[in-house]
PDB file of C-alpha atoms in Angstrom:
ATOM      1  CA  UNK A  40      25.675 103.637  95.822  1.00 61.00           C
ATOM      2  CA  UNK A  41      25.264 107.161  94.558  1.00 74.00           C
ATOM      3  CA  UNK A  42      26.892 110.176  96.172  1.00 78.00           C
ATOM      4  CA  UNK A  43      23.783 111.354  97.805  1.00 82.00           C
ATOM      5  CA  UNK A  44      23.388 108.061  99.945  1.00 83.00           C
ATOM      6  CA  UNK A  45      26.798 107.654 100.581  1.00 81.00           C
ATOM      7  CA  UNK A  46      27.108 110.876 101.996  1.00 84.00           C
ATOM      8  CA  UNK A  47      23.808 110.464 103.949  1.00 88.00           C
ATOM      9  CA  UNK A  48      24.820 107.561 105.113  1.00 87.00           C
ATOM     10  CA  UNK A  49      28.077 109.027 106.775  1.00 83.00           C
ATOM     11  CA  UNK A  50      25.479 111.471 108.767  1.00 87.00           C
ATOM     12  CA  UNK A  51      23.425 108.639 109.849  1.00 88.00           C
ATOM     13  CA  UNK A  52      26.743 107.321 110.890  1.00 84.00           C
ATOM     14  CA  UNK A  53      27.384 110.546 113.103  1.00 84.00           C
ATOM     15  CA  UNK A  54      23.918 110.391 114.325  1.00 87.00           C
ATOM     16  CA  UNK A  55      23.413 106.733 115.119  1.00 88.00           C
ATOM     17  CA  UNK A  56      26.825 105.817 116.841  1.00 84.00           C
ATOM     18  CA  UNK A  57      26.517 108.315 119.989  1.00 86.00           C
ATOM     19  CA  UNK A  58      22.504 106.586 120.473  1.00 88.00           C
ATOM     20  CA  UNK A  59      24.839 103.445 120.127  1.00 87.00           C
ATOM     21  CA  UNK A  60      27.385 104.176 122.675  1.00 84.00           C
ATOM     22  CA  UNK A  61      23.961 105.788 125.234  1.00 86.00           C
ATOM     23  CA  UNK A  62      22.666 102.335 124.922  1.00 87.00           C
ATOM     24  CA  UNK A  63      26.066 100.674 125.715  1.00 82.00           C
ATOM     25  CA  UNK A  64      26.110 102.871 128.727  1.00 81.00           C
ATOM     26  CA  UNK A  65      22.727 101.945 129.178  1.00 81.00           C
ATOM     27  CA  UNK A  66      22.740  99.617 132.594  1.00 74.00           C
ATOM     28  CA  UNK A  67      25.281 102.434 134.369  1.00 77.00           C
ATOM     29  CA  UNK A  68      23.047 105.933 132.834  1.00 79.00           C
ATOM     30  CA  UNK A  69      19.415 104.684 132.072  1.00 82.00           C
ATOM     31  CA  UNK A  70      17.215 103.429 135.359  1.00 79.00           C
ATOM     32  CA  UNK A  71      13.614 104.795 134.536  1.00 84.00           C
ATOM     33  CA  UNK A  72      11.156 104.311 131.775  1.00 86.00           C
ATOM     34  CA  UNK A  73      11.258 107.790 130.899  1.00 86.00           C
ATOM     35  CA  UNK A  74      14.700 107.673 130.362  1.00 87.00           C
ATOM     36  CA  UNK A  75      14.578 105.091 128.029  1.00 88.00           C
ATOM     37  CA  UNK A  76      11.744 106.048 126.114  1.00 89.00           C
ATOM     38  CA  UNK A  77      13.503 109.498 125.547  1.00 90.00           C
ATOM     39  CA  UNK A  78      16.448 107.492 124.093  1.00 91.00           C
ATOM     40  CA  UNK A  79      14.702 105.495 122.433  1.00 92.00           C
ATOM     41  CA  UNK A  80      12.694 108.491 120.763  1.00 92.00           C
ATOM     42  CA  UNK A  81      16.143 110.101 120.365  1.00 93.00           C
ATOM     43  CA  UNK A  82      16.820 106.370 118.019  1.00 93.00           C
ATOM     44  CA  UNK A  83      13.530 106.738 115.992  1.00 93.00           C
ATOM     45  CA  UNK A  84      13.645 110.149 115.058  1.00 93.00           C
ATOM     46  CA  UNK A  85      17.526 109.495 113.760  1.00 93.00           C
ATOM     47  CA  UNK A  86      15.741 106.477 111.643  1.00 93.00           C
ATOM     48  CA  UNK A  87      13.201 108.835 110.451  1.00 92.00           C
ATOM     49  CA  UNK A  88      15.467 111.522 109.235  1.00 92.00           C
ATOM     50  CA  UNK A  89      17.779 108.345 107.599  1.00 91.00           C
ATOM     51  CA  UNK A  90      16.015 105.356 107.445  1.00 90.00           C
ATOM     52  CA  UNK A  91      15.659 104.957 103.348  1.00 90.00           C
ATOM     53  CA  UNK A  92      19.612 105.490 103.188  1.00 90.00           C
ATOM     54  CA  UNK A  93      19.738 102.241 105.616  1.00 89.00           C
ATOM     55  CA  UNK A  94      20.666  98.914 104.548  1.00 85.00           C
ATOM     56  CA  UNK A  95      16.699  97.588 104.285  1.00 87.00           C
ATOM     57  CA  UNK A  96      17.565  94.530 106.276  1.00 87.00           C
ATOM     58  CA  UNK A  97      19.159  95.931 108.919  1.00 87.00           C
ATOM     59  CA  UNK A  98      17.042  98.500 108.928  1.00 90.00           C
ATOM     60  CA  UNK A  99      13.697  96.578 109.193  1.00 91.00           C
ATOM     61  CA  UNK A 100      14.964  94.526 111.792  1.00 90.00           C
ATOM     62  CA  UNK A 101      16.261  97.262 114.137  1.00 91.00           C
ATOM     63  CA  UNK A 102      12.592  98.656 113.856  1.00 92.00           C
ATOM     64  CA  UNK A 103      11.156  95.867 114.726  1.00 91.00           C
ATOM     65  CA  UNK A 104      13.299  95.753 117.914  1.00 90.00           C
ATOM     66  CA  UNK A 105      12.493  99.203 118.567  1.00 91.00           C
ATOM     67  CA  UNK A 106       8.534  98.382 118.468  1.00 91.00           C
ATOM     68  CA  UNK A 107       9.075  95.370 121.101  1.00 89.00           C
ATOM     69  CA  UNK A 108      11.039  97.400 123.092  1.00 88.00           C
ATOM     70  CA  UNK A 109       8.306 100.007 123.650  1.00 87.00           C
ATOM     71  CA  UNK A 110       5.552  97.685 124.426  1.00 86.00           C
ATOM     72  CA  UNK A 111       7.712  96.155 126.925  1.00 83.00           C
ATOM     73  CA  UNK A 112       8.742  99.627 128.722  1.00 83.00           C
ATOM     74  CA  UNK A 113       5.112 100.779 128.562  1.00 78.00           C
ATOM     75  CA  UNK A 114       3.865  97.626 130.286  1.00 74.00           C
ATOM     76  CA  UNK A 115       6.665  98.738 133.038  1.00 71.00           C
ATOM     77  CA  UNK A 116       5.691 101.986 133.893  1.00 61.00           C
ATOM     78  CA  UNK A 117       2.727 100.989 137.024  1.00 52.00           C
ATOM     79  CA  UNK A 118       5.623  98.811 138.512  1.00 53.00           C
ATOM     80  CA  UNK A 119       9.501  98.595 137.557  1.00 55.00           C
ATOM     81  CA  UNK A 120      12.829  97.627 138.578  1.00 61.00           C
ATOM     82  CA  UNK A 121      16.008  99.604 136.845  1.00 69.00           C
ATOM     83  CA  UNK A 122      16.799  95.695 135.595  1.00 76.00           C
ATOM     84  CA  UNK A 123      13.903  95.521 133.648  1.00 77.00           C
ATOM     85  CA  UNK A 124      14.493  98.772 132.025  1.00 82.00           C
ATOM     86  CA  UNK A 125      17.879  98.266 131.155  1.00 84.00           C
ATOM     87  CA  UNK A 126      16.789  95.212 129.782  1.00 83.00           C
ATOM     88  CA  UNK A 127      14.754  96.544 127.338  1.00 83.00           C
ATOM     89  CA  UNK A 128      17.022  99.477 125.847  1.00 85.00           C
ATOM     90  CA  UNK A 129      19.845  96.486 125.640  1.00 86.00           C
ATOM     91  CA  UNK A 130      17.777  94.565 122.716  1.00 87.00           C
ATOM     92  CA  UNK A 131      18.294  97.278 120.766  1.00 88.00           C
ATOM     93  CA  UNK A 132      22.243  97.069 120.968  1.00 85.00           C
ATOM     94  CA  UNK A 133      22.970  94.307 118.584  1.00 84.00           C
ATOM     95  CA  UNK A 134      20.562  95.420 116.136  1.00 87.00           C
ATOM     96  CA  UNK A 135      21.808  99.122 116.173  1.00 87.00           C
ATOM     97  CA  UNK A 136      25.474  97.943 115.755  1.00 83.00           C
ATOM     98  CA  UNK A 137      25.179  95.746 112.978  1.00 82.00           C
ATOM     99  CA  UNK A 138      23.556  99.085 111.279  1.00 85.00           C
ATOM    100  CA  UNK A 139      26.576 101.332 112.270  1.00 82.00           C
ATOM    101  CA  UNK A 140      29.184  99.070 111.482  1.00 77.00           C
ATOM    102  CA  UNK A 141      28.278  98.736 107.882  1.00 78.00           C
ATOM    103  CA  UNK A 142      27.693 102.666 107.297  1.00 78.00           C
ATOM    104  CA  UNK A 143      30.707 105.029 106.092  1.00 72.00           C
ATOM    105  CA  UNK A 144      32.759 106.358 107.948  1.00 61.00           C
ATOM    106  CA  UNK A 145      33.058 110.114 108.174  1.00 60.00           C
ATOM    107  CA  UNK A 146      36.981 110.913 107.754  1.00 47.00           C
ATOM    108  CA  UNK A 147      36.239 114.698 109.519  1.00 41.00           C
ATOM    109  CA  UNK A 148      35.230 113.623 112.829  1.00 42.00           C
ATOM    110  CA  UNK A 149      36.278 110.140 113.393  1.00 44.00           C
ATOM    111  CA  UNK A 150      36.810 108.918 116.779  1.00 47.00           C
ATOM    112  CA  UNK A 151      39.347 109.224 118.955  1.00 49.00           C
ATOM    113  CA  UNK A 152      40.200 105.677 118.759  1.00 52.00           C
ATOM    114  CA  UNK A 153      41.531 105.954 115.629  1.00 52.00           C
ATOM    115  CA  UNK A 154      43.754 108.437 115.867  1.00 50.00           C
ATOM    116  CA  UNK A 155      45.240 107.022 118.746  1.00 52.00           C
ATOM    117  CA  UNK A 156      45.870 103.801 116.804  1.00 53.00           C
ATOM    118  CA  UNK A 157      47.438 105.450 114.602  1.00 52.00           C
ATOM    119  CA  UNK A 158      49.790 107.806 116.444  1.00 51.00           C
ATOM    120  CA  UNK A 159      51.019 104.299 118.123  1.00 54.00           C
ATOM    121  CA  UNK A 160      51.598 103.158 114.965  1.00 51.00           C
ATOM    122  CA  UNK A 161      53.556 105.642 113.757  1.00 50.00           C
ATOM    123  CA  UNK A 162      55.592 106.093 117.221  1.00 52.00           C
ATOM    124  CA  UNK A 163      56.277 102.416 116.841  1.00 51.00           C
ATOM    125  CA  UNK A 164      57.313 102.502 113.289  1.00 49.00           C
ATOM    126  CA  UNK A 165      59.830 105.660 113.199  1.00 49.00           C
ATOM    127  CA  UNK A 166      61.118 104.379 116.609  1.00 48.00           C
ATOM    128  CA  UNK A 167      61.086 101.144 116.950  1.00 48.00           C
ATOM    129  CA  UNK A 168      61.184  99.219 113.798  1.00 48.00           C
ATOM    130  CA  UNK A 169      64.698  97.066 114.835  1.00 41.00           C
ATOM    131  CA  UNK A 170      62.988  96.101 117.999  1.00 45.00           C
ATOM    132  CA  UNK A 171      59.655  94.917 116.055  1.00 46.00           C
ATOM    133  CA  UNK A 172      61.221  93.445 113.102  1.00 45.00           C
ATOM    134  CA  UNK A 173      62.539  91.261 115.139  1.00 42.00           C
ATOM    135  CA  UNK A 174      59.692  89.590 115.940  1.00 50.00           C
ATOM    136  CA  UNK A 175      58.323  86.248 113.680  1.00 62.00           C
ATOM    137  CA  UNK A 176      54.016  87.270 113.349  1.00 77.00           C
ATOM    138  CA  UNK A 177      51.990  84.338 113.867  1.00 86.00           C
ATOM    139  CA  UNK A 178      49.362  84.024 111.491  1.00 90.00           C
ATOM    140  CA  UNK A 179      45.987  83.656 112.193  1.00 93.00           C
ATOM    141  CA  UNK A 180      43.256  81.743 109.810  1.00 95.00           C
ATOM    142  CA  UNK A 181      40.140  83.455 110.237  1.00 95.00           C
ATOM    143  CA  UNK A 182      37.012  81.576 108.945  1.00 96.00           C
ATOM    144  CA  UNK A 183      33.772  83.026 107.871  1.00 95.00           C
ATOM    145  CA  UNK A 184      31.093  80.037 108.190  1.00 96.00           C
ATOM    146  CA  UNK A 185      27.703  81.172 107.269  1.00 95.00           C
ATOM    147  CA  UNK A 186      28.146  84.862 108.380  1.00 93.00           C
ATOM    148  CA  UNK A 187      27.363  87.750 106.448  1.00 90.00           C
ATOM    149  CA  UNK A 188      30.726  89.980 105.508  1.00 90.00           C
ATOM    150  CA  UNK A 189      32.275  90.187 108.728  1.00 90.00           C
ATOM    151  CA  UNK A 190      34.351  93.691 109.057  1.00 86.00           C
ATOM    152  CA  UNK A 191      38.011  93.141 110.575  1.00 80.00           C
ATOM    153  CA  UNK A 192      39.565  95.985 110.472  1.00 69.00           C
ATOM    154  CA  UNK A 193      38.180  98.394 112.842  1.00 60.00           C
ATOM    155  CA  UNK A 194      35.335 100.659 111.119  1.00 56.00           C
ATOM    156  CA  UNK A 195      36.989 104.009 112.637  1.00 54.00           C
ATOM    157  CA  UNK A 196      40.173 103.253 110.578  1.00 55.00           C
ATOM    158  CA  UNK A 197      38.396 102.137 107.301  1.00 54.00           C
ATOM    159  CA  UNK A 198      39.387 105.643 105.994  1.00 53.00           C
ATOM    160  CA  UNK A 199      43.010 105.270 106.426  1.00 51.00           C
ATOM    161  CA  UNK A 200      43.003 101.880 105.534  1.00 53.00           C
ATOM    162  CA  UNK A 201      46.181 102.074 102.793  1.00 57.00           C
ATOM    163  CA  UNK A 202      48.095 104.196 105.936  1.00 52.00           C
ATOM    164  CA  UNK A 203      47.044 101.556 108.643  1.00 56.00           C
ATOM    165  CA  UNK A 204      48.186  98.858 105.898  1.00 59.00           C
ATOM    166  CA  UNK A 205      51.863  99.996 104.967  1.00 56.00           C
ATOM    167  CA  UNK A 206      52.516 101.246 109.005  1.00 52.00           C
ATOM    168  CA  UNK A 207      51.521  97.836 110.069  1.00 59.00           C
ATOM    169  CA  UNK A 208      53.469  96.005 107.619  1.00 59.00           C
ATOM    170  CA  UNK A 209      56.815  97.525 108.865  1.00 53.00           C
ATOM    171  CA  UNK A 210      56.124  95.933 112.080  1.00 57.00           C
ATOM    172  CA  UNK A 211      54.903  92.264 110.708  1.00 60.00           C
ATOM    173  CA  UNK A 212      51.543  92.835 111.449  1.00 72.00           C
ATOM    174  CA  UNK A 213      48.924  92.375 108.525  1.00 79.00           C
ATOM    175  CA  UNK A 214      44.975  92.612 108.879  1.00 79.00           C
ATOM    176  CA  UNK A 215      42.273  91.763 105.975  1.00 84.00           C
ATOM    177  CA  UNK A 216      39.263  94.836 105.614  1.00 80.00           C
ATOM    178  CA  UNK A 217      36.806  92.011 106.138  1.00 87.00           C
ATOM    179  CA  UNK A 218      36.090  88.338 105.655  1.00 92.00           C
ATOM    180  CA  UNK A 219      32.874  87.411 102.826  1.00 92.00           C
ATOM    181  CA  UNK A 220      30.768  84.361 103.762  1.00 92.00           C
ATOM    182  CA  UNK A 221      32.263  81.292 103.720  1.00 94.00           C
ATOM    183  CA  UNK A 222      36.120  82.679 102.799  1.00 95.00           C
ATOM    184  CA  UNK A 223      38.967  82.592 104.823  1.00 95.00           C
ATOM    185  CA  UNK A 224      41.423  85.780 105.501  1.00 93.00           C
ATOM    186  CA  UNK A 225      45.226  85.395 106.974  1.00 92.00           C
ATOM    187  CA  UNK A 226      45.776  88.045 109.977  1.00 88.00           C
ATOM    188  CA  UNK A 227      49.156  88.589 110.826  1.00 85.00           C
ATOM    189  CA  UNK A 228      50.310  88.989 114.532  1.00 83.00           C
ATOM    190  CA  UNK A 229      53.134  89.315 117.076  1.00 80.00           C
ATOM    191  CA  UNK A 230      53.863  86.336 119.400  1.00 81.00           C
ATOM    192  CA  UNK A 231      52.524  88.616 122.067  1.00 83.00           C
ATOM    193  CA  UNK A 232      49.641  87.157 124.823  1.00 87.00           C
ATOM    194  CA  UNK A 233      46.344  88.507 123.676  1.00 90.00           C
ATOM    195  CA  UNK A 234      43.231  89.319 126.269  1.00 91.00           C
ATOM    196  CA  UNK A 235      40.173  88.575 124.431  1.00 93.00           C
ATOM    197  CA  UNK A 236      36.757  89.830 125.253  1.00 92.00           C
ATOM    198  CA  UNK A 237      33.545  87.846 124.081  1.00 92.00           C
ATOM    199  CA  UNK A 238      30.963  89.342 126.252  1.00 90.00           C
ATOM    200  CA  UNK A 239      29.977  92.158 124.664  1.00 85.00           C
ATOM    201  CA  UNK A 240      26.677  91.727 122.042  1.00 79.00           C
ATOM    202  CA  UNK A 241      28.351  91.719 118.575  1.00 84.00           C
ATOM    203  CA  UNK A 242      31.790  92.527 119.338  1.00 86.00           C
ATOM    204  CA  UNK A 243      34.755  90.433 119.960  1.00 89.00           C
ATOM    205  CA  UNK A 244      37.471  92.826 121.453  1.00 86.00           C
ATOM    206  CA  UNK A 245      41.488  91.548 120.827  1.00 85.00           C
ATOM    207  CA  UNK A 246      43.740  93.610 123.245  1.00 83.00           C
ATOM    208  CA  UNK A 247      47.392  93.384 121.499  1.00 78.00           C
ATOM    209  CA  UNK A 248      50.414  95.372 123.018  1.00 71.00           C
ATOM    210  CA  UNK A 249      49.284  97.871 120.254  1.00 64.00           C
ATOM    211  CA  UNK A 250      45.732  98.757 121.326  1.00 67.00           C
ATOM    212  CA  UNK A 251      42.511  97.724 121.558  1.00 72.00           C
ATOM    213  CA  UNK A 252      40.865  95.788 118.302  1.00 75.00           C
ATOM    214  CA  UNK A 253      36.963  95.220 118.236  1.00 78.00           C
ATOM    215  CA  UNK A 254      35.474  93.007 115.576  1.00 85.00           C
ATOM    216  CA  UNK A 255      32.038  93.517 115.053  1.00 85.00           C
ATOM    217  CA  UNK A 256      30.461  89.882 114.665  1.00 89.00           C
ATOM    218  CA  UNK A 257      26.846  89.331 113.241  1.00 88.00           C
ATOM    219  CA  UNK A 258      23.870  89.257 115.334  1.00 86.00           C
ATOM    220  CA  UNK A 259      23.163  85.731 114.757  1.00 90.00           C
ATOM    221  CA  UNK A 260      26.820  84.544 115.520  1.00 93.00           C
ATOM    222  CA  UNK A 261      26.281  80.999 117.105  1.00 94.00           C
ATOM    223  CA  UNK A 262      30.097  80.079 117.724  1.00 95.00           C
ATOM    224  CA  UNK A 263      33.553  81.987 118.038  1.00 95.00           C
ATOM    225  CA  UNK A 264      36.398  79.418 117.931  1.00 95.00           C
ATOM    226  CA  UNK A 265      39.893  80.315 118.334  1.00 95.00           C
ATOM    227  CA  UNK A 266      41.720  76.637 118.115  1.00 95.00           C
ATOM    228  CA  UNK A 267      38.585  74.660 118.932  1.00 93.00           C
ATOM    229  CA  UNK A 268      37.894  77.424 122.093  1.00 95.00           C
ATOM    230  CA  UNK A 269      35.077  78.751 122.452  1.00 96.00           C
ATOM    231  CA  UNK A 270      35.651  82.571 122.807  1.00 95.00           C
ATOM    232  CA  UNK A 271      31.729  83.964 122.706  1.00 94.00           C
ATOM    233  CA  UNK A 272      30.249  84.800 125.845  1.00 92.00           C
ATOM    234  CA  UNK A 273      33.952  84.606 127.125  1.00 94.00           C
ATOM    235  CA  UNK A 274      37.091  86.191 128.259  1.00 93.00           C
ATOM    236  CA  UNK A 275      40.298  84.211 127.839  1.00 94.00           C
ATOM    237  CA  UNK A 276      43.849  85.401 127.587  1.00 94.00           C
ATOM    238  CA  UNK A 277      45.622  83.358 124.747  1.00 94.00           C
ATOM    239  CA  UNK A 278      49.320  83.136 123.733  1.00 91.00           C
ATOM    240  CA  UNK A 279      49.894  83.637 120.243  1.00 89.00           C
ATOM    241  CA  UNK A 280      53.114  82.349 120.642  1.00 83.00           C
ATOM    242  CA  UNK A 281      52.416  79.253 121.231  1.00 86.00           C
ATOM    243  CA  UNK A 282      51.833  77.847 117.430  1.00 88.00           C
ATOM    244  CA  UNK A 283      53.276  79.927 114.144  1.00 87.00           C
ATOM    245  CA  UNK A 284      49.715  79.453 112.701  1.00 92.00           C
ATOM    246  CA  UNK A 285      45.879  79.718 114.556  1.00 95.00           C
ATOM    247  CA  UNK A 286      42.500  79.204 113.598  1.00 95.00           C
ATOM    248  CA  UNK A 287      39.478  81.771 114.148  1.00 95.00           C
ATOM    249  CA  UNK A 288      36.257  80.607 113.061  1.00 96.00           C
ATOM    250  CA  UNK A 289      33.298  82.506 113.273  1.00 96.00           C
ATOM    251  CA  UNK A 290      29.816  80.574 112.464  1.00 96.00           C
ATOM    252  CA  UNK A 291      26.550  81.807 112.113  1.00 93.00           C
ATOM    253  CA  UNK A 292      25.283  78.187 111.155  1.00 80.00           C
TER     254      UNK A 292
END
């Protein structure tokens, strides 16, 4: 990747991922046609400015989303129901995210997530490292089967990756960049009870005494597993302490 698309690709990233967080908000903000075409208008004119600094696949696919999506909402407009609506901007969540979750991340601007994360971090490790060094981390086996590269460590901390890396060490805590297809990574936690949320389109979302940890999963994830449970579609609230070692497998087969 040359310089020019990596660095257009970091201002599709600033343009895409507020349409992506509209269209999250979607069922709560959006309850007429005309609202959703004028988001969705909002989406292909971002794609038009961007769209041949786009992975191609990604790209081609979220397109053709977009194109369904518009048929349906036009067929709406004589009679509609704000369920129907919503239903129609939501198809073109998972496609969206997989495109922003494999673009650069702009280090000016990043999200408030990530600094948060990291102030915690950093409390934690000038403050507390006696109390968390005492702790034995689990580790956790996670499995890529099928899947395209699966991202682990959140995207809005990809920048500070080597800072995230060191801080979390102090504390025990280790977590790969991402997991290639058909690999396996070692994650490294606390023996803390984890809430985690597998009801979101292409997220799983692990809630540690830390913060708040989405993975973005492919599109065409068929099966989350943590120790034979099924965690997609699902919430469940899982002791780590139960075992020294788990097993996360994520298939797309």
């Amino acid at each position: 990747m040359n310089k020019k698309q990596k660095k257009k690709q970091k201002e599709a990233y600033k343009d895409l991922g507020p349409i992506l967080k509209k269209i999250k908000k979607a069922k709560k903000k959006i309850k007429k046609v005309e609202q959703a075409l004028e988001l969705i208008n909002e989406l292909e004119s971002s794609l038009d400015k961007y769209g041949k600094y786009l992975p191609k696949k990604e790209y081609d696919k979220l397109k053709a989303v977009i194109e369904v999506s518009k048929s349906s909402l036009k067929g709406l407009k004589a009679a509609s129901t704000g369920l129907e609506v919503t239903s129609a901007v939501m198809e073109l969540h998972g496609p969206l995210q997989a495109v922003v979750a494999i673009l650069p991340v702009p280090i000016i601007g990043t999200t408030a997530t990530a600094v948060t994360i990291i102030v915690v971090i950093l409390a934690v490790a000038t403050g507390s490292v006696v109390a968390y060094n005492n702790y034995t981390a689990v580790e956790i086996i996670i499995t890529n089967d099928g899947c395209q590269t699966i991202p682990i460590l959140p995207a809005e901390l990809t920048p500070y990756f080597e800072e995230f890396d060191i801080l979390s060490k102090i504390m025990g805590i280790e977590l790969p960049q991402e997991v290639t297809k058909d690999t396996s990574e070692t994650a490294k936690l606390r023996p803390e009870i984890i809430d985690v949320d597998g009801t979101t389109t292409s997220i799983i979302s692990v809630k540690t005494g830390l913060g708040e940890f989405p993975i973005s999963i492919p599109t065409q994830t068929t099966s989350v597993k943590f120790n034979d449970m099924q965690i997609l579609g699902q919430k469940r609230t899982i002791n780590l302490g139960e075992s020294l070692t788990h097993q996360l497998v994520i298939s797309c087969t």
